[in-house]
Amino acid sequence: MEPLELIQDYLERHTDNPPPSLTEETRLDTLGIDSLAMYELLFELEDSYGVRFTDDTARPETIGELIRFIESTQPAAKNGTV
Amino acid sequence: MSFSGQHRVVVTGVGLIDPFGDDTPFFSHLMRGDSATRLSRFSLQPPHEPFTQPTVQCRGFIPETMLGKAISSMTDRYSQLGIAAAFSAWQDAGFERGQSMPDNAGVSWGTGGGGVLTVDKGYSDFYERGKPRPSPLSVVFTMNNAAAAHIAIALGLGGACLTHSVACASSAISIGEAFRRIRSGEAPIMVAGGSEAPLSPAMMRAWEAMRVIAPAANEDEAGCACRPFHSARSGFVLGEGGAALVLEEREHAVRRGARIYCELAGYGQSCDHTHIVRPDANGQARAIRNALHDASLHPEEIGYVNAHGTATQEGDPVEISALKTVFGEHARRLPVSASKSMHGHLLGAAGAIEALVTVLALSRQEIPPTAHLDDIAPACTGVLHVTGEGIGDQRFDAAMSSSFAFGGSNAVLVFRRHHAF
């Protein structure tokens, strides 16, 4: 599953009124979930893609920034170095 | 307000997750002596073998349907059952969600284990599956005050938000403590009750290990596994569920034209202070006497007792002994039944569902039976056991619900019909 699909799936499972469509420009603070649910979403992304969001990770503000961070770590993740 | 200067407390709403989950009303099932117990099958990872145990599960309860995804995805099943029961009671009381409430309206909730299913999954993920950490929501799922907090948030209740965890007396105490808040004038309305979702395989095995779970080899045996006061009683069946009452200061209820089921007239507590699990008739009798004294009622005025009745070898005779001690000659004429035989043992929510049964019995003037009681144990005689089907068209003014917990913590609630004077 692509990251955008995973985020859409998460929102459909966790919110009563998920956004009808997501784009890379969609801001994370408009997804209708609180900070705890956002952590849960990030943990699902970590488990799915083998990435790790740490305190040093630049805080993504849009879905596009989130996807680019995941993609930037994928080769390293495959090498087991992340 | 009563002559004593204390406020009177009435029940204006009841809510329940119906374990039968069909079109027949819950209380009608009880009056017929129906059992909601089924044989549940649990599959586990090797080396564990699959196992069966008779349980009561709220199979018709779909949290996403009743609560929406936003609440249900942020809560353990014990909270979901509790929130849904509270919503049901709230609606039954004639209130709407989001309706403005007095600042001191509150919640008083009971649970024994809280989010044990989430704990179970978190440990399994962490220790067995090697996940680096449990879900970040684990803490807010498992905490014992999660149900109460979600109820307060959803219903806009800004007064006291209390959680009582006193084993199987948890929600009887939650109702009793809410009663005291209203009676003292600290709150005009309290949502009180309890919820439990204890059907984690590990916890079920732990209960089995204590030799208090009634065995059942097949579906037929499961249906009548829990037989309180029976000569062949062999323990209880675990049940999940939630039940809630809306308690209200009487004048507040009358002013808004609320339907009043009955009055909550008294609450008594005691501690056996003898043993961590072995019940003590003297301790139980103290709680019963305290409740009667609190309600300013004589023993002869009680017309029905919903007993704790766990169907354990040791517990049932002790409870009957306590009743005979307090009620004396009246005990032989005192209708007693244990509705656990039909809805199972809801542990921390047991006091709430049994208080609800008592409220319905009193307001309908009908007494449900102890199911499957066709051979009363000699050690359990001396009260008027209600057997077979329930008895209707009764005339009684007051009823009692007893909860006697591990730890020796006892709580008794006394309800009476509502009178204007």
PDB file of C-alpha atoms in Angstrom, chain A residues 10-16 18 34 36-37 39-40 42-44 46-47 52, chain B residues 64 67-74 131-138 140-141:
ATOM      1  CA  TYR A  10      -6.282   5.197   8.586  1.00  0.00           C
ATOM      2  CA  LEU A  11      -8.609   8.189   8.428  1.00  0.00           C
ATOM      3  CA  GLU A  12     -11.492   6.038   7.251  1.00  0.00           C
ATOM      4  CA  ARG A  13     -10.945   3.713  10.202  1.00  0.00           C
ATOM      5  CA  HIS A  14     -10.537   6.437  12.809  1.00  0.00           C
ATOM      6  CA  THR A  15     -12.788   9.339  11.852  1.00  0.00           C
ATOM      7  CA  ASP A  16     -16.494   9.692  11.202  1.00  0.00           C
ATOM      8  CA  PRO A  18     -12.764  11.534   6.613  1.00  0.00           C
ATOM      9  CA  ASP A  34      -5.899  14.918  17.479  1.00  0.00           C
ATOM     10  CA  LEU A  36      -2.617  11.175  19.971  1.00  0.00           C
ATOM     11  CA  ALA A  37      -4.230   9.825  16.832  1.00  0.00           C
ATOM     12  CA  TYR A  39       1.122   9.585  16.804  1.00  0.00           C
ATOM     13  CA  GLU A  40      -0.825   6.409  16.135  1.00  0.00           C
ATOM     14  CA  LEU A  42       2.949   7.861  12.453  1.00  0.00           C
ATOM     15  CA  PHE A  43       3.512   4.554  14.260  1.00  0.00           C
ATOM     16  CA  GLU A  44       1.518   2.725  11.598  1.00  0.00           C
ATOM     17  CA  GLU A  46       6.812   3.332  10.885  1.00  0.00           C
ATOM     18  CA  ASP A  47       5.654  -0.265  11.084  1.00  0.00           C
ATOM     19  CA  ARG A  52      11.562   5.878  12.356  1.00  0.00           C
TER      20      ARG A  52
ATOM     21  CA  GLU B  64     -18.544   1.785  15.362  1.00  0.00           C
ATOM     22  CA  LEU B  67     -20.525   5.339  18.969  1.00  0.00           C
ATOM     23  CA  GLY B  68     -18.968   6.306  15.651  1.00  0.00           C
ATOM     24  CA  LYS B  69     -15.402   5.696  14.542  1.00  0.00           C
ATOM     25  CA  ALA B  70     -13.875   8.689  16.311  1.00  0.00           C
ATOM     26  CA  ILE B  71     -14.804   7.389  19.779  1.00  0.00           C
ATOM     27  CA  SER B  72     -14.567   3.672  19.113  1.00  0.00           C
ATOM     28  CA  SER B  73     -11.074   3.892  17.574  1.00  0.00           C
ATOM     29  CA  MET B  74      -9.808   5.724  20.670  1.00  0.00           C
ATOM     30  CA  LYS B 131       7.219  -4.772  18.257  1.00  0.00           C
ATOM     31  CA  PRO B 132       9.471  -1.979  19.545  1.00  0.00           C
ATOM     32  CA  ARG B 133       6.654  -0.411  21.560  1.00  0.00           C
ATOM     33  CA  PRO B 134       2.929  -0.798  22.142  1.00  0.00           C
ATOM     34  CA  SER B 135       0.521   1.653  20.546  1.00  0.00           C
ATOM     35  CA  PRO B 136       0.849   5.232  21.812  1.00  0.00           C
ATOM     36  CA  LEU B 137      -2.825   5.004  22.679  1.00  0.00           C
ATOM     37  CA  SER B 138      -2.276   2.078  25.070  1.00  0.00           C
ATOM     38  CA  VAL B 140      -5.406   6.115  27.390  1.00  0.00           C
ATOM     39  CA  PHE B 141      -7.092   2.867  26.366  1.00  0.00           C
TER      40      PHE B 141
END
